[in-house]
Amino acid sequence: NAGVTQTPKFRVLKTGQSMTLLCAQDMNHEYMYWYRQDPGMGLRLIHYSVGEGTTAKGEVPDGYNVSRLKKQNFLLGLESAAPSQTSVYFCASTVNWGGNYEQYFGPGTRLTVT
Amino acid sequence: GDSVTQMEGPVTLSEEAFLTINCTYTATGYPSLFWYVQYPGEGLQLLLKATKADDKGSNKGFEATYRKETTSFHLEKGSVQVSDSAVYFCALSDYNNDMRFGAGTRLTVKP
């Protein structure tokens, strides 16, 4: 049981380049999330999904797109990277609706945009 | 909207000292409250949680009590260890699983 995994772990992009971050979970969780973590700002929600084939915007969605074609995978795309997207990105998942359930986090992807 | 405010730190303590990290929240409903811990280079992991007023969450010597009257969920530990050095996040989650995090508090424990 690997939990939540993320690839890649590190990436350096030039402004305007594109990339996709992959998140996978093997816990059969319905809900999946993408956050970014910036110094002094905690975690901010980018996009989330409440099930296969669904996605929704979070607090800071601009400049990102997501897809959830399979229940176990949640992809985060940057179409045209900007230096403001330099951050650490975390994927998380949770089992069910209701608010009482903890989120399980991946190890993070550190992205630098030059 | 819902939000969490926690003391920013950094906090530096000597081993075996008492720890308190303050956390207060604003919410329209009845959220669940969480403390997560992040060790260097890792993702967040759940430390403890409480799902209703007056519940006490506890784990690894850490405790926090859900205080509805003061809208608080302060984290405490009676005797910290060097291995407790990490960043601690207070968070709340409403019935929609919309989780809001505080800014995080970095704790350093010196031998």
PDB file of N, CA and C in Angstrom, chain A residues 1-86:
ATOM      1  N   ASN A   1       0.842  -1.193   0.000  1.00  0.00           N
ATOM      2  CA  ASN A   1       0.000   0.000   0.000  1.00  0.00           C
ATOM      3  C   ASN A   1       0.881   1.248   0.000  1.00  0.00           C
ATOM      4  N   ALA A   2       1.010   1.894  -1.169  1.00  0.00           N
ATOM      5  CA  ALA A   2       1.931   3.015  -1.300  1.00  0.00           C
ATOM      6  C   ALA A   2       1.322   4.320  -0.812  1.00  0.00           C
ATOM      7  N   GLY A   3      -0.020   4.390  -0.667  1.00  0.00           N
ATOM      8  CA  GLY A   3      -0.652   5.640  -0.246  1.00  0.00           C
ATOM      9  C   GLY A   3      -0.800   6.588  -1.423  1.00  0.00           C
ATOM     10  N   VAL A   4      -0.310   7.809  -1.255  1.00  0.00           N
ATOM     11  CA  VAL A   4      -0.369   8.832  -2.305  1.00  0.00           C
ATOM     12  C   VAL A   4       1.039   9.064  -2.827  1.00  0.00           C
ATOM     13  N   THR A   5       1.223   8.916  -4.115  1.00  0.00           N
ATOM     14  CA  THR A   5       2.528   9.144  -4.723  1.00  0.00           C
ATOM     15  C   THR A   5       2.430  10.264  -5.740  1.00  0.00           C
ATOM     16  N   GLN A   6       3.533  10.965  -5.913  1.00  0.00           N
ATOM     17  CA  GLN A   6       3.584  12.092  -6.847  1.00  0.00           C
ATOM     18  C   GLN A   6       4.835  11.977  -7.710  1.00  0.00           C
ATOM     19  N   THR A   7       4.693  12.291  -8.971  1.00  0.00           N
ATOM     20  CA  THR A   7       5.849  12.375  -9.865  1.00  0.00           C
ATOM     21  C   THR A   7       5.728  13.627 -10.715  1.00  0.00           C
ATOM     22  N   PRO A   8       6.834  14.316 -10.998  1.00  0.00           N
ATOM     23  CA  PRO A   8       8.171  14.062 -10.465  1.00  0.00           C
ATOM     24  C   PRO A   8       8.329  14.648  -9.062  1.00  0.00           C
ATOM     25  N   LYS A   9       9.480  14.467  -8.448  1.00  0.00           N
ATOM     26  CA  LYS A   9       9.766  15.058  -7.147  1.00  0.00           C
ATOM     27  C   LYS A   9      10.301  16.483  -7.288  1.00  0.00           C
ATOM     28  N   PHE A  10      11.049  16.726  -8.342  1.00  0.00           N
ATOM     29  CA  PHE A  10      11.633  18.046  -8.588  1.00  0.00           C
ATOM     30  C   PHE A  10      11.519  18.342 -10.081  1.00  0.00           C
ATOM     31  N   ARG A  11      11.378  19.637 -10.387  1.00  0.00           N
ATOM     32  CA  ARG A  11      11.366  20.015 -11.790  1.00  0.00           C
ATOM     33  C   ARG A  11      11.732  21.488 -11.886  1.00  0.00           C
ATOM     34  N   VAL A  12      12.533  21.802 -12.911  1.00  0.00           N
ATOM     35  CA  VAL A  12      12.849  23.196 -13.221  1.00  0.00           C
ATOM     36  C   VAL A  12      12.308  23.480 -14.617  1.00  0.00           C
ATOM     37  N   LEU A  13      11.525  24.523 -14.758  1.00  0.00           N
ATOM     38  CA  LEU A  13      10.943  24.913 -16.037  1.00  0.00           C
ATOM     39  C   LEU A  13      11.386  26.319 -16.402  1.00  0.00           C
ATOM     40  N   LYS A  14      11.378  26.599 -17.665  1.00  0.00           N
ATOM     41  CA  LYS A  14      11.558  27.976 -18.115  1.00  0.00           C
ATOM     42  C   LYS A  14      10.179  28.591 -18.349  1.00  0.00           C
ATOM     43  N   THR A  15      10.106  29.890 -18.180  1.00  0.00           N
ATOM     44  CA  THR A  15       8.847  30.596 -18.395  1.00  0.00           C
ATOM     45  C   THR A  15       8.265  30.245 -19.762  1.00  0.00           C
ATOM     46  N   GLY A  16       6.979  29.885 -19.745  1.00  0.00           N
ATOM     47  CA  GLY A  16       6.289  29.542 -20.974  1.00  0.00           C
ATOM     48  C   GLY A  16       6.234  28.058 -21.285  1.00  0.00           C
ATOM     49  N   GLN A  17       7.073  27.272 -20.620  1.00  0.00           N
ATOM     50  CA  GLN A  17       7.034  25.825 -20.840  1.00  0.00           C
ATOM     51  C   GLN A  17       5.815  25.224 -20.146  1.00  0.00           C
ATOM     52  N   SER A  18       5.479  24.006 -20.573  1.00  0.00           N
ATOM     53  CA  SER A  18       4.336  23.315 -19.975  1.00  0.00           C
ATOM     54  C   SER A  18       4.803  22.031 -19.304  1.00  0.00           C
ATOM     55  N   MET A  19       4.003  21.544 -18.363  1.00  0.00           N
ATOM     56  CA  MET A  19       4.304  20.267 -17.740  1.00  0.00           C
ATOM     57  C   MET A  19       3.057  19.728 -17.058  1.00  0.00           C
ATOM     58  N   THR A  20       3.101  18.441 -16.748  1.00  0.00           N
ATOM     59  CA  THR A  20       2.019  17.779 -16.035  1.00  0.00           C
ATOM     60  C   THR A  20       2.580  17.082 -14.816  1.00  0.00           C
ATOM     61  N   LEU A  21       1.933  17.308 -13.685  1.00  0.00           N
ATOM     62  CA  LEU A  21       2.265  16.613 -12.446  1.00  0.00           C
ATOM     63  C   LEU A  21       1.250  15.488 -12.255  1.00  0.00           C
ATOM     64  N   LEU A  22       1.776  14.319 -11.892  1.00  0.00           N
ATOM     65  CA  LEU A  22       0.917  13.157 -11.728  1.00  0.00           C
ATOM     66  C   LEU A  22       0.772  12.796 -10.253  1.00  0.00           C
ATOM     67  N   CYS A  23      -0.455  12.557  -9.844  1.00  0.00           N
ATOM     68  CA  CYS A  23      -0.742  12.063  -8.507  1.00  0.00           C
ATOM     69  C   CYS A  23      -1.483  10.743  -8.631  1.00  0.00           C
ATOM     70  N   ALA A  24      -1.072   9.778  -7.835  1.00  0.00           N
ATOM     71  CA  ALA A  24      -1.743   8.479  -7.832  1.00  0.00           C
ATOM     72  C   ALA A  24      -1.984   8.034  -6.401  1.00  0.00           C
ATOM     73  N   GLN A  25      -3.167   7.438  -6.165  1.00  0.00           N
ATOM     74  CA  GLN A  25      -3.472   6.888  -4.835  1.00  0.00           C
ATOM     75  C   GLN A  25      -4.056   5.492  -4.997  1.00  0.00           C
ATOM     76  N   ASP A  26      -3.686   4.631  -4.046  1.00  0.00           N
ATOM     77  CA  ASP A  26      -4.123   3.237  -4.123  1.00  0.00           C
ATOM     78  C   ASP A  26      -5.069   2.879  -2.973  1.00  0.00           C
ATOM     79  N   MET A  27      -5.755   3.871  -2.432  1.00  0.00           N
ATOM     80  CA  MET A  27      -6.639   3.660  -1.291  1.00  0.00           C
ATOM     81  C   MET A  27      -8.112   3.692  -1.691  1.00  0.00           C
ATOM     82  N   ASN A  28      -8.390   3.776  -2.988  1.00  0.00           N
ATOM     83  CA  ASN A  28      -9.756   3.807  -3.501  1.00  0.00           C
ATOM     84  C   ASN A  28     -10.537   5.026  -2.994  1.00  0.00           C
ATOM     85  N   HIS A  29      -9.820   6.137  -2.789  1.00  0.00           N
ATOM     86  CA  HIS A  29     -10.464   7.354  -2.303  1.00  0.00           C
ATOM     87  C   HIS A  29     -11.227   8.064  -3.414  1.00  0.00           C
ATOM     88  N   GLU A  30     -12.377   8.640  -3.027  1.00  0.00           N
ATOM     89  CA  GLU A  30     -13.182   9.374  -3.990  1.00  0.00           C
ATOM     90  C   GLU A  30     -12.637  10.782  -4.249  1.00  0.00           C
ATOM     91  N   TYR A  31     -12.265  11.474  -3.172  1.00  0.00           N
ATOM     92  CA  TYR A  31     -11.869  12.874  -3.273  1.00  0.00           C
ATOM     93  C   TYR A  31     -10.349  12.988  -3.447  1.00  0.00           C
ATOM     94  N   MET A  32      -9.952  13.863  -4.382  1.00  0.00           N
ATOM     95  CA  MET A  32      -8.538  14.158  -4.544  1.00  0.00           C
ATOM     96  C   MET A  32      -8.342  15.661  -4.707  1.00  0.00           C
ATOM     97  N   TYR A  33      -7.171  16.141  -4.305  1.00  0.00           N
ATOM     98  CA  TYR A  33      -6.920  17.586  -4.222  1.00  0.00           C
ATOM     99  C   TYR A  33      -5.514  17.892  -4.719  1.00  0.00           C
ATOM    100  N   TRP A  34      -5.363  19.091  -5.254  1.00  0.00           N
ATOM    101  CA  TRP A  34      -4.046  19.657  -5.511  1.00  0.00           C
ATOM    102  C   TRP A  34      -3.920  20.963  -4.735  1.00  0.00           C
ATOM    103  N   TYR A  35      -2.818  21.069  -3.967  1.00  0.00           N
ATOM    104  CA  TYR A  35      -2.495  22.275  -3.208  1.00  0.00           C
ATOM    105  C   TYR A  35      -1.135  22.799  -3.662  1.00  0.00           C
ATOM    106  N   ARG A  36      -0.934  24.071  -3.391  1.00  0.00           N
ATOM    107  CA  ARG A  36       0.410  24.632  -3.466  1.00  0.00           C
ATOM    108  C   ARG A  36       0.785  25.192  -2.109  1.00  0.00           C
ATOM    109  N   GLN A  37       2.061  25.058  -1.772  1.00  0.00           N
ATOM    110  CA  GLN A  37       2.554  25.529  -0.486  1.00  0.00           C
ATOM    111  C   GLN A  37       3.618  26.569  -0.723  1.00  0.00           C
ATOM    112  N   ASP A  38       3.360  27.756  -0.212  1.00  0.00           N
ATOM    113  CA  ASP A  38       4.304  28.856  -0.319  1.00  0.00           C
ATOM    114  C   ASP A  38       4.653  29.345   1.075  1.00  0.00           C
ATOM    115  N   PRO A  39       5.864  29.850   1.256  1.00  0.00           N
ATOM    116  CA  PRO A  39       6.303  30.264   2.606  1.00  0.00           C
ATOM    117  C   PRO A  39       5.336  31.238   3.263  1.00  0.00           C
ATOM    118  N   GLY A  40       4.975  30.954   4.497  1.00  0.00           N
ATOM    119  CA  GLY A  40       4.122  31.846   5.269  1.00  0.00           C
ATOM    120  C   GLY A  40       2.660  31.854   4.867  1.00  0.00           C
ATOM    121  N   MET A  41       2.281  30.972   3.935  1.00  0.00           N
ATOM    122  CA  MET A  41       0.894  31.006   3.449  1.00  0.00           C
ATOM    123  C   MET A  41       0.177  29.686   3.626  1.00  0.00           C
ATOM    124  N   GLY A  42       0.782  28.742   4.288  1.00  0.00           N
ATOM    125  CA  GLY A  42       0.116  27.463   4.456  1.00  0.00           C
ATOM    126  C   GLY A  42      -0.106  26.794   3.122  1.00  0.00           C
ATOM    127  N   LEU A  43      -1.170  26.010   3.024  1.00  0.00           N
ATOM    128  CA  LEU A  43      -1.520  25.336   1.790  1.00  0.00           C
ATOM    129  C   LEU A  43      -2.745  25.998   1.195  1.00  0.00           C
ATOM    130  N   ARG A  44      -2.715  26.198  -0.102  1.00  0.00           N
ATOM    131  CA  ARG A  44      -3.854  26.776  -0.792  1.00  0.00           C
ATOM    132  C   ARG A  44      -4.346  25.803  -1.857  1.00  0.00           C
ATOM    133  N   LEU A  45      -5.644  25.622  -1.913  1.00  0.00           N
ATOM    134  CA  LEU A  45      -6.249  24.646  -2.802  1.00  0.00           C
ATOM    135  C   LEU A  45      -6.306  25.177  -4.224  1.00  0.00           C
ATOM    136  N   ILE A  46      -5.799  24.379  -5.164  1.00  0.00           N
ATOM    137  CA  ILE A  46      -5.791  24.781  -6.568  1.00  0.00           C
ATOM    138  C   ILE A  46      -7.049  24.248  -7.270  1.00  0.00           C
ATOM    139  N   HIS A  47      -7.178  22.936  -7.301  1.00  0.00           N
ATOM    140  CA  HIS A  47      -8.338  22.257  -7.864  1.00  0.00           C
ATOM    141  C   HIS A  47      -8.602  21.002  -7.040  1.00  0.00           C
ATOM    142  N   TYR A  48      -9.801  20.489  -7.171  1.00  0.00           N
ATOM    143  CA  TYR A  48     -10.108  19.233  -6.504  1.00  0.00           C
ATOM    144  C   TYR A  48     -11.087  18.424  -7.342  1.00  0.00           C
ATOM    145  N   SER A  49     -11.273  17.177  -6.923  1.00  0.00           N
ATOM    146  CA  SER A  49     -12.166  16.278  -7.646  1.00  0.00           C
ATOM    147  C   SER A  49     -12.934  15.434  -6.635  1.00  0.00           C
ATOM    148  N   VAL A  50     -14.235  15.307  -6.860  1.00  0.00           N
ATOM    149  CA  VAL A  50     -15.056  14.519  -5.942  1.00  0.00           C
ATOM    150  C   VAL A  50     -15.346  13.136  -6.495  1.00  0.00           C
ATOM    151  N   GLY A  51     -14.731  12.816  -7.633  1.00  0.00           N
ATOM    152  CA  GLY A  51     -14.912  11.486  -8.189  1.00  0.00           C
ATOM    153  C   GLY A  51     -14.381  11.432  -9.608  1.00  0.00           C
ATOM    154  N   GLU A  52     -14.260  10.212 -10.114  1.00  0.00           N
ATOM    155  CA  GLU A  52     -13.766  10.032 -11.474  1.00  0.00           C
ATOM    156  C   GLU A  52     -14.584  10.858 -12.458  1.00  0.00           C
ATOM    157  N   GLY A  53     -13.862  11.577 -13.341  1.00  0.00           N
ATOM    158  CA  GLY A  53     -14.524  12.375 -14.358  1.00  0.00           C
ATOM    159  C   GLY A  53     -14.995  13.740 -13.908  1.00  0.00           C
ATOM    160  N   THR A  54     -14.791  14.098 -12.648  1.00  0.00           N
ATOM    161  CA  THR A  54     -15.228  15.404 -12.136  1.00  0.00           C
ATOM    162  C   THR A  54     -14.040  16.221 -11.673  1.00  0.00           C
ATOM    163  N   THR A  55     -14.110  17.528 -11.856  1.00  0.00           N
ATOM    164  CA  THR A  55     -13.113  18.438 -11.312  1.00  0.00           C
ATOM    165  C   THR A  55     -13.802  19.736 -10.915  1.00  0.00           C
ATOM    166  N   ALA A  56     -13.180  20.484 -10.025  1.00  0.00           N
ATOM    167  CA  ALA A  56     -13.741  21.759  -9.589  1.00  0.00           C
ATOM    168  C   ALA A  56     -12.605  22.684  -9.179  1.00  0.00           C
ATOM    169  N   LYS A  57     -12.871  23.985  -9.241  1.00  0.00           N
ATOM    170  CA  LYS A  57     -11.861  24.978  -8.905  1.00  0.00           C
ATOM    171  C   LYS A  57     -11.787  25.173  -7.407  1.00  0.00           C
ATOM    172  N   GLY A  58     -10.562  25.412  -6.954  1.00  0.00           N
ATOM    173  CA  GLY A  58     -10.346  25.759  -5.568  1.00  0.00           C
ATOM    174  C   GLY A  58     -10.093  27.234  -5.400  1.00  0.00           C
ATOM    175  N   GLU A  59      -9.231  27.567  -4.463  1.00  0.00           N
ATOM    176  CA  GLU A  59      -8.967  28.959  -4.113  1.00  0.00           C
ATOM    177  C   GLU A  59      -8.102  29.683  -5.142  1.00  0.00           C
ATOM    178  N   VAL A  60      -7.133  28.982  -5.730  1.00  0.00           N
ATOM    179  CA  VAL A  60      -6.171  29.614  -6.651  1.00  0.00           C
ATOM    180  C   VAL A  60      -6.033  28.809  -7.937  1.00  0.00           C
ATOM    181  N   PRO A  61      -7.068  28.732  -8.781  1.00  0.00           N
ATOM    182  CA  PRO A  61      -7.037  27.852  -9.945  1.00  0.00           C
ATOM    183  C   PRO A  61      -6.373  28.421 -11.204  1.00  0.00           C
ATOM    184  N   ASP A  62      -6.175  29.756 -11.235  1.00  0.00           N
ATOM    185  CA  ASP A  62      -5.716  30.372 -12.481  1.00  0.00           C
ATOM    186  C   ASP A  62      -4.337  29.882 -12.881  1.00  0.00           C
ATOM    187  N   GLY A  63      -4.210  29.520 -14.168  1.00  0.00           N
ATOM    188  CA  GLY A  63      -2.932  29.061 -14.695  1.00  0.00           C
ATOM    189  C   GLY A  63      -2.743  27.550 -14.615  1.00  0.00           C
ATOM    190  N   TYR A  64      -3.736  26.859 -14.062  1.00  0.00           N
ATOM    191  CA  TYR A  64      -3.657  25.408 -13.896  1.00  0.00           C
ATOM    192  C   TYR A  64      -4.892  24.729 -14.507  1.00  0.00           C
ATOM    193  N   ASN A  65      -4.685  23.499 -14.980  1.00  0.00           N
ATOM    194  CA  ASN A  65      -5.821  22.664 -15.361  1.00  0.00           C
ATOM    195  C   ASN A  65      -5.622  21.284 -14.769  1.00  0.00           C
ATOM    196  N   VAL A  66      -6.706  20.537 -14.638  1.00  0.00           N
ATOM    197  CA  VAL A  66      -6.646  19.224 -14.008  1.00  0.00           C
ATOM    198  C   VAL A  66      -7.520  18.250 -14.786  1.00  0.00           C
ATOM    199  N   SER A  67      -7.224  16.969 -14.585  1.00  0.00           N
ATOM    200  CA  SER A  67      -8.074  15.928 -15.146  1.00  0.00           C
ATOM    201  C   SER A  67      -8.083  14.721 -14.225  1.00  0.00           C
ATOM    202  N   ARG A  68      -9.218  14.042 -14.188  1.00  0.00           N
ATOM    203  CA  ARG A  68      -9.391  12.844 -13.348  1.00  0.00           C
ATOM    204  C   ARG A  68     -10.081  11.794 -14.219  1.00  0.00           C
ATOM    205  N   LEU A  69      -9.305  11.213 -15.114  1.00  0.00           N
ATOM    206  CA  LEU A  69      -9.855  10.223 -16.041  1.00  0.00           C
ATOM    207  C   LEU A  69     -10.022   8.878 -15.361  1.00  0.00           C
ATOM    208  N   LYS A  70      -9.155   8.585 -14.399  1.00  0.00           N
ATOM    209  CA  LYS A  70      -9.257   7.354 -13.634  1.00  0.00           C
ATOM    210  C   LYS A  70      -9.375   7.710 -12.159  1.00  0.00           C
ATOM    211  N   LYS A  71     -10.071   6.917 -11.412  1.00  0.00           N
ATOM    212  CA  LYS A  71     -10.309   7.215 -10.011  1.00  0.00           C
ATOM    213  C   LYS A  71      -9.005   7.375  -9.238  1.00  0.00           C
ATOM    214  N   GLN A  72      -7.996   6.591  -9.569  1.00  0.00           N
ATOM    215  CA  GLN A  72      -6.778   6.593  -8.780  1.00  0.00           C
ATOM    216  C   GLN A  72      -5.797   7.692  -9.173  1.00  0.00           C
ATOM    217  N   ASN A  73      -6.043   8.395 -10.281  1.00  0.00           N
ATOM    218  CA  ASN A  73      -5.082   9.382 -10.760  1.00  0.00           C
ATOM    219  C   ASN A  73      -5.698  10.766 -10.841  1.00  0.00           C
ATOM    220  N   PHE A  74      -4.891  11.769 -10.517  1.00  0.00           N
ATOM    221  CA  PHE A  74      -5.327  13.165 -10.610  1.00  0.00           C
ATOM    222  C   PHE A  74      -4.154  13.959 -11.156  1.00  0.00           C
ATOM    223  N   LEU A  75      -4.320  14.517 -12.344  1.00  0.00           N
ATOM    224  CA  LEU A  75      -3.240  15.204 -13.034  1.00  0.00           C
ATOM    225  C   LEU A  75      -3.391  16.715 -12.920  1.00  0.00           C
ATOM    226  N   LEU A  76      -2.284  17.394 -12.686  1.00  0.00           N
ATOM    227  CA  LEU A  76      -2.263  18.852 -12.635  1.00  0.00           C
ATOM    228  C   LEU A  76      -1.387  19.351 -13.770  1.00  0.00           C
ATOM    229  N   GLY A  77      -1.946  20.214 -14.620  1.00  0.00           N
ATOM    230  CA  GLY A  77      -1.210  20.727 -15.767  1.00  0.00           C
ATOM    231  C   GLY A  77      -0.934  22.214 -15.667  1.00  0.00           C
ATOM    232  N   LEU A  78       0.256  22.588 -16.101  1.00  0.00           N
ATOM    233  CA  LEU A  78       0.607  23.996 -16.256  1.00  0.00           C
ATOM    234  C   LEU A  78       0.831  24.201 -17.749  1.00  0.00           C
ATOM    235  N   GLU A  79      -0.003  24.976 -18.388  1.00  0.00           N
ATOM    236  CA  GLU A  79       0.079  25.144 -19.839  1.00  0.00           C
ATOM    237  C   GLU A  79       1.213  26.074 -20.245  1.00  0.00           C
ATOM    238  N   SER A  80       1.419  27.138 -19.480  1.00  0.00           N
ATOM    239  CA  SER A  80       2.450  28.117 -19.787  1.00  0.00           C
ATOM    240  C   SER A  80       2.997  28.633 -18.456  1.00  0.00           C
ATOM    241  N   ALA A  81       4.067  27.985 -17.996  1.00  0.00           N
ATOM    242  CA  ALA A  81       4.551  28.251 -16.636  1.00  0.00           C
ATOM    243  C   ALA A  81       5.030  29.690 -16.470  1.00  0.00           C
ATOM    244  N   ALA A  82       4.785  30.227 -15.282  1.00  0.00           N
ATOM    245  CA  ALA A  82       5.219  31.574 -14.914  1.00  0.00           C
ATOM    246  C   ALA A  82       6.019  31.501 -13.613  1.00  0.00           C
ATOM    247  N   PRO A  83       6.934  32.439 -13.387  1.00  0.00           N
ATOM    248  CA  PRO A  83       7.724  32.416 -12.144  1.00  0.00           C
ATOM    249  C   PRO A  83       6.848  32.399 -10.884  1.00  0.00           C
ATOM    250  N   SER A  84       5.642  32.980 -10.958  1.00  0.00           N
ATOM    251  CA  SER A  84       4.737  32.987  -9.797  1.00  0.00           C
ATOM    252  C   SER A  84       4.247  31.585  -9.445  1.00  0.00           C
ATOM    253  N   GLN A  85       4.471  30.626 -10.319  1.00  0.00           N
ATOM    254  CA  GLN A  85       4.060  29.248 -10.053  1.00  0.00           C
ATOM    255  C   GLN A  85       5.179  28.417  -9.413  1.00  0.00           C
ATOM    256  N   THR A  86       6.291  29.065  -9.128  1.00  0.00           N
ATOM    257  CA  THR A  86       7.335  28.424  -8.340  1.00  0.00           C
ATOM    258  C   THR A  86       6.778  28.129  -6.963  1.00  0.00           C
TER     259      THR A  86
END
